[in-house]
Coordinates of C-alpha atoms and ligand atoms in Angstrom, one line a residue:
Chain A
X1 CA 7.2 2.9 -38.9
X2 CA 5.4 5.8 -37.2
X3 CA 5.8 6.8 -33.6
X4 CA 2.6 6.1 -31.5
X5 CA 0.4 9.1 -31.1
X6 CA -0.6 10.0 -27.5
X7 CA -3.4 12.2 -26.3
X8 CA -2.0 15.1 -24.2
X9 CA -0.5 13.6 -21.0
X10 CA -1.2 10.0 -22.3
X11 CA -4.7 9.5 -20.8
X12 CA -7.7 10.1 -23.0
X13 CA -9.9 13.1 -22.1
X14 CA -12.7 11.0 -20.7
X15 CA -10.4 9.3 -18.3
X16 CA -8.9 12.6 -17.3
X17 CA -12.4 14.0 -16.6
X18 CA -13.2 11.0 -14.5
X19 CA -10.0 11.4 -12.4
X20 CA -10.7 15.2 -12.1
X21 CA -14.1 14.5 -10.7
X22 CA -12.5 12.2 -8.1
X23 CA -10.0 14.9 -7.3
X24 CA -12.7 17.6 -6.9
X25 CA -14.6 15.3 -4.6
X26 CA -11.4 14.6 -2.6
X27 CA -10.8 18.3 -2.2
X28 CA -14.3 18.8 -1.1
X29 CA -13.9 16.2 1.6
X30 CA -10.4 16.6 2.9
X31 CA -8.7 13.4 3.9
X32 CA -11.5 11.2 2.6
X33 CA -10.4 8.4 0.2
X34 CA -12.4 8.7 -3.0
X35 CA -12.5 5.5 -5.2
X36 CA -11.6 6.0 -8.9
X37 CA -11.3 3.7 -11.9
X38 CA -7.5 3.4 -12.0
X39 CA -6.2 2.8 -15.4
X40 CA -3.3 0.7 -16.6
X41 CA -0.3 2.9 -17.1
X42 CA 2.8 2.0 -19.2
X43 CA 4.8 1.3 -16.0
X44 CA 4.5 -1.1 -13.1
X45 CA 2.4 -0.3 -10.1
X46 CA 5.3 0.1 -7.7
X47 CA 6.4 3.1 -9.9
X48 CA 3.7 5.4 -8.7
X49 CA 0.9 4.8 -11.3
X50 CA -1.6 6.5 -8.9
X51 CA 0.5 9.7 -8.7
X52 CA 1.1 9.5 -12.5
X53 CA -2.6 9.4 -13.2
X54 CA -3.3 12.3 -10.9
X55 CA -0.5 14.3 -12.5
X56 CA -1.8 13.4 -16.0
X57 CA -5.3 14.6 -15.1
X58 CA -4.2 18.0 -13.8
X59 CA -1.3 18.9 -16.1
X60 CA -1.8 21.7 -18.6
X61 CA 0.5 22.8 -21.4
X62 CA 1.9 25.8 -19.4
X63 CA 2.8 23.7 -16.3
X64 CA 6.3 23.1 -15.2
X65 CA 6.8 19.6 -13.7
X66 CA 9.2 18.4 -11.0
X67 CA 9.5 14.8 -10.0
X68 CA 11.2 13.6 -6.8
X69 CA 11.9 10.2 -5.5
X70 CA 13.2 10.1 -1.9
X71 CA 14.0 13.8 -2.2
X72 CA 16.1 13.3 -5.3
X73 CA 15.3 14.4 -8.9
X74 CA 17.7 12.0 -10.5
X75 CA 16.7 8.4 -9.5
X76 CA 15.6 6.1 -12.3
X77 CA 12.0 6.4 -11.2
X78 CA 12.0 10.2 -11.1
X79 CA 13.8 10.5 -14.4
X80 CA 11.5 8.2 -16.2
X81 CA 8.3 9.8 -14.9
X82 CA 9.7 13.2 -15.9
X83 CA 10.6 12.0 -19.4
X84 CA 7.2 10.4 -19.7
X85 CA 5.4 13.7 -19.2
X86 CA 8.0 15.6 -21.3
X87 CA 7.2 13.3 -24.1
X88 CA 3.4 12.8 -23.7
X89 CA 2.5 16.3 -22.7
X90 CA 5.5 18.3 -23.9
X91 CA 5.5 20.2 -20.6
X92 CA 8.7 21.8 -19.4
X93 CA 10.4 20.1 -16.5
X94 CA 12.6 21.4 -13.7
X95 CA 14.4 20.2 -10.6
X96 CA 13.8 23.5 -8.8
X97 CA 11.0 23.4 -6.2
X98 CA 10.4 27.1 -6.6
X99 CA 10.0 26.9 -10.4
X100 CA 7.7 23.9 -10.4
X101 CA 3.9 24.3 -10.7
X102 CA 3.3 20.5 -10.2
X103 CA 5.6 18.4 -8.1
X104 CA 5.1 14.6 -8.1
X105 CA 6.7 12.9 -5.2
X106 CA 7.5 9.6 -3.6
X107 CA 8.5 9.6 0.0
X108 CA 9.3 13.3 0.6
X109 CA 7.9 16.8 0.9
X110 CA 10.4 19.4 -0.4
X111 CA 12.2 21.4 2.3
X112 CA 11.5 24.8 0.7
X113 CA 8.1 26.1 1.7
X114 CA 5.5 25.5 -1.1
X115 CA 3.4 28.4 -2.3
X116 CA -0.1 29.1 -3.5
X117 CA -0.7 27.8 -7.0
X118 CA 1.6 24.8 -6.6
X119 CA 0.3 21.2 -6.5
X120 CA 2.1 18.4 -4.7
X121 CA 1.1 15.0 -6.0
X122 CA 2.0 12.0 -3.8
X123 CA 2.5 8.5 -5.0
X124 CA 0.7 6.2 -2.5
X125 CA 1.2 2.5 -2.1
X126 CA -1.3 1.8 0.7
X127 CA -3.9 4.5 1.3
X128 CA -5.7 2.9 4.3
X129 CA -4.2 3.9 7.6
X130 CA -6.4 1.4 9.5
X131 CA -5.3 -1.6 7.3
X132 CA -2.6 -2.5 9.8
X133 CA -5.0 -3.6 12.4
X134 CA -8.3 -4.1 10.5
X135 CA -7.9 -5.9 7.2
X136 CA -11.6 -5.9 6.3
X137 CA -12.4 -3.0 3.9
X138 CA -16.1 -3.0 4.9
X139 CA -15.1 -2.4 8.5
X140 CA -12.5 0.3 7.8
X141 CA -14.9 2.2 5.7
X142 CA -17.5 2.1 8.5
X143 CA -14.8 3.3 10.9
X144 CA -14.1 6.3 8.8
X145 CA -17.8 7.0 8.2
X146 CA -18.4 7.0 12.0
X147 CA -15.1 8.6 13.0
X148 CA -14.2 5.5 15.0
X149 CA -10.5 6.0 15.3
X150 CA -9.6 4.2 18.5
X151 CA -7.7 1.6 16.5
X152 CA -5.2 4.2 15.3
X153 CA -4.2 4.8 18.9
X154 CA -3.9 1.1 19.4
X155 CA -1.2 1.1 16.9
X156 CA 0.6 4.0 18.6
X157 CA 0.1 2.3 22.0
X158 CA 1.8 -0.9 20.7
X159 CA 4.7 1.2 19.6
X160 CA 5.2 2.7 23.0
X161 CA 4.7 -0.6 24.8
X162 CA 7.3 -2.2 22.6
X163 CA 9.9 0.5 22.1
X164 CA 9.3 3.0 24.8
X165 CA 8.3 5.7 22.3
X166 CA 6.2 6.1 19.2
X167 CA 8.5 4.3 16.8
X168 CA 6.4 4.8 13.7
X169 CA 8.7 7.0 11.6
X170 CA 7.1 6.7 8.1
X171 CA 3.5 6.8 7.1
X172 CA 2.7 8.4 10.4
X173 CA -1.1 8.9 10.7
X174 CA -2.6 12.4 10.7
X175 CA -6.1 13.8 11.2
X176 CA -7.2 16.1 8.4
X177 CA -9.5 19.1 9.0
X178 CA -10.5 17.6 12.4
X179 CA -12.3 14.7 10.7
X180 CA -10.7 12.0 8.6
X181 CA -7.6 10.1 9.7
X182 CA -5.3 9.8 6.7
X183 CA -2.1 8.0 5.8
X184 CA 0.4 10.6 4.4
X185 CA 2.0 7.9 2.3
X186 CA 5.5 6.6 3.3
X187 CA 7.0 10.1 3.9
X188 CA 9.1 10.4 7.0
X189 CA 7.2 11.8 10.0
X190 CA 9.7 14.7 9.8
X191 CA 7.6 16.0 6.9
X192 CA 4.3 15.7 8.7
X193 CA 4.3 19.3 10.0
X194 CA 4.8 20.6 6.4
X195 CA 1.3 19.2 5.5
X196 CA -0.4 21.4 8.1
X197 CA -1.7 24.7 6.8
X198 CA 0.3 24.3 3.6
X199 CA -0.3 26.9 0.9
X200 CA -0.1 24.4 -1.9
X201 CA -2.8 21.8 -2.9
X202 CA -1.8 18.3 -1.9
X203 CA -3.2 15.4 -3.9
X204 CA -2.6 11.7 -3.2
X205 CA -3.0 8.9 -5.8
X206 CA -3.0 5.2 -5.1
X207 CA -3.0 3.3 -8.4
X208 CA -3.2 -0.3 -7.3
X209 CA -5.7 0.5 -4.6
X210 CA -7.7 2.9 -6.8
X211 CA -8.0 5.7 -4.3
X212 CA -7.5 9.5 -4.5
X213 CA -7.5 11.8 -1.5
X214 CA -6.5 15.4 -0.9
X215 CA -5.6 18.2 1.5
X216 CA -6.8 21.5 0.2
X217 CA -4.5 24.6 0.8
X218 CA -4.5 25.9 4.3
X219 CA -6.0 22.9 5.9
X220 CA -5.3 21.7 9.5
X221 CA -3.3 18.5 9.6
X222 CA -2.5 17.1 13.0
X223 CA -0.3 14.1 13.7
X224 CA -1.9 11.6 16.1
X225 CA -0.2 11.1 19.5
X226 CA -0.8 10.7 23.2
X227 CA -0.7 13.6 25.8
X228 CA 2.2 12.0 27.5
X229 CA 3.9 10.9 24.3
X230 CA 3.5 13.9 22.0
X231 CA 4.3 13.8 18.3
X232 CA 8.0 14.7 17.7
X233 CA 9.8 15.1 14.4
X234 CA 13.0 13.2 13.8
X235 CA 16.2 14.0 12.0
X236 CA 19.7 12.8 12.4
X237 CA 21.5 15.0 14.9
X238 CA 24.0 16.5 12.4
X239 CA 24.3 19.3 9.9
X240 CA 24.3 18.4 6.2
X241 CA 27.9 17.5 5.2
X242 CA 27.5 19.4 1.9
X243 CA 25.5 22.5 2.6
X244 CA 25.7 22.7 6.4
X245 CA 21.8 22.8 6.8
X246 CA 20.7 21.9 10.3
X247 CA 17.0 22.0 9.6
X248 CA 16.7 19.5 6.7
X249 CA 15.9 15.8 6.6
X250 CA 19.2 13.9 6.1
X251 CA 20.2 10.7 4.4
X252 CA 23.0 8.7 5.7
X253 CA 25.6 7.9 3.0
X254 CA 28.3 5.2 3.4
X255 CA 31.5 6.7 2.0
X256 CA 33.9 3.8 2.2
X257 CA 34.2 0.2 3.4
X258 CA 35.7 1.1 6.7
X259 CA 32.6 2.5 8.3
X260 CA 33.0 6.0 7.0
X261 CA 29.7 7.8 6.5
X262 CA 28.2 11.2 6.2
X263 CA 24.8 12.9 6.4
X264 CA 23.5 14.9 3.5
X265 CA 20.2 16.5 2.7
X266 CA 17.7 14.1 1.2
X267 CA 16.2 17.0 -0.8
X268 CA 18.8 17.4 -3.6
X269 CA 17.4 20.7 -4.9
X270 CA 17.4 22.3 -1.4
X271 CA 21.0 21.3 -0.8
X272 CA 22.2 22.4 -4.2
X273 CA 20.4 25.7 -4.0
X274 CA 22.0 26.3 -0.6
X275 CA 25.5 25.4 -1.9
X276 CA 25.0 27.7 -4.9
X277 CA 24.3 30.6 -2.6
X278 CA 27.5 29.9 -0.7
X279 CA 26.6 27.6 2.2
X280 CA 29.1 24.9 2.9
X281 CA 29.3 21.8 5.0
X282 CA 32.3 19.8 6.2
X283 CA 32.7 17.9 2.8
X284 CA 33.7 19.7 -0.4
X285 CA 32.4 17.8 -3.4
X286 CA 30.4 14.6 -3.8
X287 CA 27.3 15.2 -5.8
X288 CA 23.9 13.8 -4.8
X289 CA 23.6 11.0 -7.4
X290 CA 21.9 8.1 -5.7
X291 CA 20.9 6.0 -8.6
X292 CA 21.8 6.5 -12.2
X293 CA 19.3 6.3 -15.0
X294 CA 19.8 3.6 -17.6
X295 CA 19.6 4.2 -21.3
Chain B
X1 CA -44.1 -9.9 42.4
X2 CA -40.7 -11.1 43.5
X3 CA -39.1 -9.1 40.7
X4 CA -40.6 -5.9 41.8
X5 CA -39.5 -6.4 45.3
X6 CA -36.0 -7.1 44.2
X7 CA -35.8 -4.1 42.0
X8 CA -37.5 -1.6 44.0
X9 CA -39.7 -0.4 41.2
X10 CA -36.9 0.7 38.9
X11 CA -37.5 0.3 35.2
X12 CA -36.1 -2.8 33.5
X13 CA -32.7 -2.5 31.9
X14 CA -33.8 -4.5 28.9
X15 CA -37.3 -5.5 27.6
X16 CA -37.9 -8.1 24.9
X17 CA -41.3 -8.2 23.5
X18 CA -42.6 -10.9 21.1
X19 CA -39.2 -11.5 19.6
X20 CA -39.1 -13.8 16.6
X21 CA -36.7 -14.7 13.8
X22 CA -37.3 -16.8 10.8
X23 CA -34.9 -18.0 8.1
X24 CA -37.2 -18.8 5.2
X25 CA -39.5 -21.4 6.6
X26 CA -37.3 -22.2 9.5
X27 CA -38.3 -20.6 12.8
X28 CA -35.2 -20.0 14.8
X29 CA -37.0 -18.0 17.5
X30 CA -40.6 -17.5 18.2
X31 CA -42.5 -15.0 20.5
X32 CA -39.9 -14.5 23.2
X33 CA -40.7 -11.9 25.9
X34 CA -38.9 -11.0 29.2
X35 CA -37.7 -8.2 31.3
X36 CA -34.1 -8.0 32.6
X37 CA -33.3 -5.8 35.5
X38 CA -30.0 -4.1 36.6
X39 CA -27.7 -6.5 38.3
X40 CA -29.6 -9.6 37.2
X41 CA -28.1 -12.6 35.4
X42 CA -30.3 -14.5 33.0
X43 CA -29.2 -17.8 31.6
X44 CA -30.6 -19.1 28.3
X45 CA -30.3 -22.9 28.1
X46 CA -31.4 -25.5 25.6
X47 CA -29.9 -28.1 23.3
X48 CA -27.9 -27.2 20.3
X49 CA -30.1 -25.6 17.6
X50 CA -32.8 -24.4 20.0
X51 CA -32.2 -20.8 19.0
X52 CA -30.1 -19.5 21.9
X53 CA -27.4 -17.7 19.8
X54 CA -30.0 -16.3 17.5
X55 CA -31.8 -14.8 20.5
X56 CA -28.6 -13.4 21.9
X57 CA -27.8 -11.7 18.6
X58 CA -31.2 -10.1 18.5
X59 CA -30.9 -8.9 22.1
X60 CA -27.4 -7.4 21.4
X61 CA -28.7 -5.6 18.2
X62 CA -26.4 -7.6 15.9
X63 CA -29.4 -9.3 14.2
X64 CA -32.6 -7.7 13.2
X65 CA -35.7 -9.5 14.5
X66 CA -38.3 -10.7 12.1
X67 CA -40.9 -9.9 14.7
X68 CA -41.1 -8.0 18.1
X69 CA -38.6 -5.6 19.6
X70 CA -35.9 -5.1 22.1
X71 CA -35.7 -1.9 24.3
X72 CA -32.9 -0.8 26.5
X73 CA -32.7 1.7 29.2
X74 CA -29.7 3.9 28.2
X75 CA -27.3 5.6 30.6
X76 CA -29.4 8.7 30.5
X77 CA -32.3 6.8 31.8
X78 CA -34.4 6.8 28.6
X79 CA -35.6 3.4 27.4
X80 CA -35.2 3.1 23.7
X81 CA -36.2 0.6 21.0
X82 CA -32.9 -0.7 19.7
X83 CA -34.3 -0.6 16.1
X84 CA -34.6 3.2 16.5
X85 CA -30.8 3.7 17.2
X86 CA -28.6 4.8 14.4
X87 CA -25.6 2.7 13.5
X88 CA -23.2 5.0 15.3
X89 CA -25.3 5.0 18.5
X90 CA -25.6 1.2 18.4
X91 CA -21.9 0.7 17.9
X92 CA -21.2 3.2 20.7
X93 CA -23.5 1.3 23.0
X94 CA -21.8 -1.9 22.1
X95 CA -18.4 -0.8 23.1
X96 CA -19.3 1.3 26.2
X97 CA -22.4 0.2 28.1
X98 CA -22.4 -3.4 26.8
X99 CA -19.9 -6.2 26.7
X100 CA -19.9 -9.3 24.5
X101 CA -17.9 -12.4 25.4
X102 CA -17.6 -14.8 22.6
X103 CA -17.1 -18.5 23.0
X104 CA -14.1 -18.3 20.6
X105 CA -11.7 -15.7 22.1
X106 CA -10.3 -15.0 18.6
X107 CA -13.6 -13.5 17.7
X108 CA -13.5 -11.1 20.7
X109 CA -9.8 -10.3 20.9
X110 CA -7.2 -8.8 18.5
X111 CA -4.9 -11.9 18.6
X112 CA -1.8 -10.1 17.2
X113 CA -2.0 -7.1 19.5
X114 CA -0.7 -7.0 23.1
X115 CA -3.0 -7.7 26.0
X116 CA -2.6 -4.2 27.2
X117 CA -3.8 -2.7 24.0
X118 CA -6.6 -5.2 23.8
X119 CA -7.8 -4.0 27.2
X120 CA -7.0 -0.3 26.3
X121 CA -8.8 -0.3 23.0
X122 CA -12.2 0.6 24.3
X123 CA -10.8 3.4 26.4
X124 CA -9.0 4.8 23.3
X125 CA -12.2 4.5 21.4
X126 CA -14.0 6.8 23.8
X127 CA -11.2 9.3 23.7
X128 CA -8.6 8.4 26.4
X129 CA -5.5 10.0 25.2
X130 CA -2.9 9.4 28.0
X131 CA -0.7 6.4 27.5
X132 CA 0.3 6.1 31.1
X133 CA -3.3 6.2 32.4
X134 CA -4.5 3.7 29.7
X135 CA -1.7 1.3 30.7
X136 CA -2.3 1.7 34.4
X137 CA -6.0 0.9 33.9
X138 CA -5.2 -2.1 31.7
X139 CA -2.7 -3.3 34.3
X140 CA -5.3 -3.2 37.1
X141 CA -7.8 -5.0 34.9
X142 CA -5.3 -7.8 34.2
X143 CA -4.9 -8.1 37.9
X144 CA -8.6 -8.3 38.4
X145 CA -9.0 -11.2 35.9
X146 CA -5.9 -12.9 37.5
X147 CA -3.5 -12.5 34.6
X148 CA 0.1 -12.0 35.5
X149 CA 0.8 -8.3 34.7
X150 CA 4.2 -9.2 33.4
X151 CA 2.3 -10.6 30.4
X152 CA 0.8 -7.2 29.5
X153 CA 2.9 -6.8 26.4
X154 CA 2.4 -10.3 25.1
X155 CA -0.2 -11.0 22.4
X156 CA -3.1 -13.3 23.3
X157 CA -2.0 -15.8 20.7
X158 CA 0.7 -16.7 23.3
X159 CA -2.0 -17.2 26.0
X160 CA -3.7 -20.4 27.1
X161 CA -7.4 -20.8 26.4
X162 CA -8.4 -19.8 29.9
X163 CA -6.2 -16.7 29.9
X164 CA -7.6 -15.6 26.6
X165 CA -11.1 -15.9 28.0
X166 CA -10.2 -13.9 31.0
X167 CA -8.5 -11.3 28.8
X168 CA -11.7 -11.0 26.8
X169 CA -13.6 -10.3 29.9
X170 CA -11.2 -7.6 31.0
X171 CA -11.4 -6.0 27.5
X172 CA -15.1 -5.9 27.9
X173 CA -15.4 -4.7 31.4
X174 CA -12.9 -1.8 31.2
X175 CA -15.6 0.7 30.2
X176 CA -17.8 -0.5 33.1
X177 CA -20.7 -1.7 31.0
X178 CA -24.0 -2.3 32.7
X179 CA -24.9 -5.4 30.6
X180 CA -22.7 -8.2 29.3
X181 CA -23.7 -10.8 26.8
X182 CA -21.9 -14.1 26.8
X183 CA -22.3 -17.0 24.3
X184 CA -21.0 -20.3 25.8
X185 CA -18.2 -18.4 27.7
X186 CA -16.8 -21.6 29.1
X187 CA -17.3 -23.8 26.0
X188 CA -14.2 -25.7 24.8
X189 CA -12.2 -25.2 28.1
X190 CA -11.0 -28.0 30.4
X191 CA -13.2 -28.6 33.4
X192 CA -10.7 -27.2 35.9
X193 CA -10.2 -24.1 33.8
X194 CA -13.9 -23.7 33.5
X195 CA -14.3 -23.8 37.2
X196 CA -11.8 -21.0 37.7
X197 CA -13.4 -18.9 35.0
X198 CA -16.8 -19.4 36.5
X199 CA -15.6 -18.4 39.9
X200 CA -14.1 -15.2 38.5
X201 CA -17.1 -14.3 36.5
X202 CA -19.4 -14.8 39.5
X203 CA -17.3 -12.6 41.7
X204 CA -17.0 -9.9 39.0
X205 CA -20.7 -9.9 38.2
X206 CA -21.6 -9.4 41.9
X207 CA -18.8 -6.9 42.7
X208 CA -19.7 -4.7 39.7
X209 CA -23.5 -5.2 39.9
X210 CA -23.5 -6.3 36.3
X211 CA -26.5 -7.5 34.4
X212 CA -25.7 -10.4 32.2
X213 CA -27.3 -12.7 29.6
X214 CA -25.5 -16.0 29.4
X215 CA -26.1 -18.5 26.7
X216 CA -25.0 -22.0 27.7
X217 CA -25.9 -25.6 27.1
X218 CA -24.2 -26.4 30.5
X219 CA -26.7 -26.3 33.3
X220 CA -23.9 -26.2 35.9
X221 CA -22.9 -22.8 34.4
X222 CA -26.4 -21.6 34.6
X223 CA -26.8 -22.7 38.2
X224 CA -23.6 -21.1 39.3
X225 CA -24.0 -17.8 37.5
X226 CA -27.6 -16.9 37.0
X227 CA -30.5 -15.7 39.0
X228 CA -33.1 -16.6 36.4
X229 CA -33.2 -19.1 33.6
X230 CA -35.1 -19.5 30.3
X231 CA -35.3 -23.0 28.8
X232 CA -35.5 -23.0 25.0
X233 CA -36.6 -25.7 22.7
X234 CA -37.3 -25.4 18.9
X235 CA -37.0 -21.6 19.1
X236 CA -39.5 -21.2 21.9
X237 CA -39.1 -20.6 25.7
X238 CA -40.8 -23.6 27.2
X239 CA -40.0 -22.8 30.8
X240 CA -38.7 -19.8 32.8
X241 CA -38.2 -18.8 36.4
X242 CA -35.7 -18.5 39.2
X243 CA -32.8 -20.7 38.3
X244 CA -32.8 -22.8 41.5
X245 CA -36.5 -23.4 41.3
X246 CA -36.5 -24.4 37.7
X247 CA -33.5 -26.7 38.1
X248 CA -34.6 -28.3 41.4
X249 CA -38.2 -28.7 40.3
X250 CA -38.6 -28.6 36.6
X251 CA -42.1 -28.7 35.3
X252 CA -41.7 -29.5 31.7
X253 CA -40.7 -33.0 30.7
X254 CA -38.0 -31.5 28.4
X255 CA -36.5 -29.6 31.2
X256 CA -36.5 -32.7 33.4
X257 CA -34.6 -34.5 30.7
X258 CA -32.1 -31.6 30.4
X259 CA -31.6 -31.6 34.2
X260 CA -31.0 -35.3 34.3
X261 CA -28.5 -34.8 31.4
X262 CA -30.3 -37.2 29.1
X263 CA -30.3 -34.7 26.3
X264 CA -27.1 -33.8 24.5
X265 CA -25.9 -30.2 24.9
Ligands
ADP1 N1 -28.0 -17.5 9.5 C1 -28.8 -18.5 9.5 N2 -29.4 -19.0 8.4 C2 -30.3 -20.0 8.5 N3 -30.5 -20.7 9.6 C3 -30.0 -20.3 10.7 C4 -29.1 -19.2 10.7 N4 -28.6 -19.1 12.0 C5 -29.2 -20.0 12.7 N5 -30.0 -20.8 12.0 C6 -30.8 -21.9 12.4 O1 -31.6 -21.5 13.5 C7 -31.7 -22.5 14.5 C8 -31.2 -21.9 15.8 O2 -29.8 -21.7 15.7 P1 -28.9 -21.1 16.9 O3 -29.6 -19.9 17.4 O4 -27.6 -21.0 16.4 O5 -29.1 -22.3 18.0 P2 -28.2 -22.6 19.3 O6 -27.3 -21.4 19.6 O7 -29.2 -22.8 20.4 O8 -27.4 -23.8 19.0 C9 -30.9 -23.7 14.0 O9 -31.8 -24.6 13.3 C10 -30.0 -23.1 13.0 O10 -29.6 -24.0 12.0
MG2 MG1 -25.2 -21.3 19.7

């Protein structure tokens, strides 16, 4: 038996060229959803095949890859994507945000500021922000083409009418470069301001929906809102129990069956880096493991 | 001419010239011309299949005519051929200076979205960005169409047929359009509900000085709402004039049959 032979980063060169063309077009038209011929990947759609294809197309032998899932480097999903590229591209991998050149993410933007030369690749389930109220693809495309975005505010209006405030807390719509309204994928709205004027290149891949879109470095990204209900970030009103950070996005962790709970940084690397440099919270130990890898 | 006296020499709001539409060999509309002035309500009547809806769709730029053209005097006073408008201009016109009331409210409303957002959508589409002001305006429009304002956060799928139709009207009028198209606006409603809706439409049209083009097979609707009437048969206008004159003293045999309700709607 011989082990299967892969092309570098799994995809063949022609497919990578096709995806790179879509990426270049996406960068040229910030926030615009570019269709691409999404390929079958050796993992199910829910596992971020769109992000994986984008990563495969941009990865070079000297890159260092980090993969996060809900802020964590060690969920099953993050580990298997990291292993996939370690095996098919032989690139080095890291959990450190600062050391990575390419970061593939599901649901979070790292807390540490990204720098020039880094690329953040988002896994996107539903790329169309207008889908919620307008299921017809022909119509949503026309709305984008003509900048008819009243419907986006209808959604926010409904939130306020129902809950008294804009309750949308994930996939909170943004306008990119003053032109296209974009779904930032299901990241918490806490992360929205990090997309604005970001030094890194941000790429978004939706596998099932066959769309790629992008935010080039230093692009204006504005969260939609009303004058009398301005956009506001949200985080639990607490410091991280492990590192004491009061500026990071927190996960709530149940610690026992008597209602005990604590809040810890969702971004594992951020938290551990802080702890390593001496920052402490109220709790001593308890590592970040959320989900153990199998096999 | 009576028209010129009524309209003080102002240019028509809409001009239809030689409009025709064919589907293969079927002639749905043939050689239809008229002028519509500000504040004027025109009824288009005729039996089913006579071409009324086809005509309305051409007039509202949703359907490209096979022959002829439609011109409209824009808010800036310039009369333009609808065919010369770009898609963005046409769509903008459609949701600002025009209204379109469908027979089926589900076609004209977002059934799963609250009444307030249904009314507010056009405002948000033209850039209103203050929730409180949008909501206040929606509230006052619900009042005007006699919908209990405590229902503002309910979706129209929880509304009765008559309420849905009134909501559709509020949604259209919120941007103060100058022209409203209506296709069988009272169709499918109970008689008592129809009467209330007609009453409301009549008072709104006169209060706001709206022009309207109303397609109906119901001559009672035409009589109550319209100043002028066009009778269609087989895609052609066979008789036209002031509504009371045409209905009280029809010249064409076909119109006489319509008036005496011999023909099916
Ligand atoms: N899209 C279409 N394709 C083919 N024939 C059509 C189409 N729309 C309407 N027609 C035909 O055109 C004629 C006029 O239809 P319509 O304008 O709907 O009449 P009305 O509204 O007066 O009932 C009918 O014979 C109808 O069958
Ligand atoms: Mg019809």
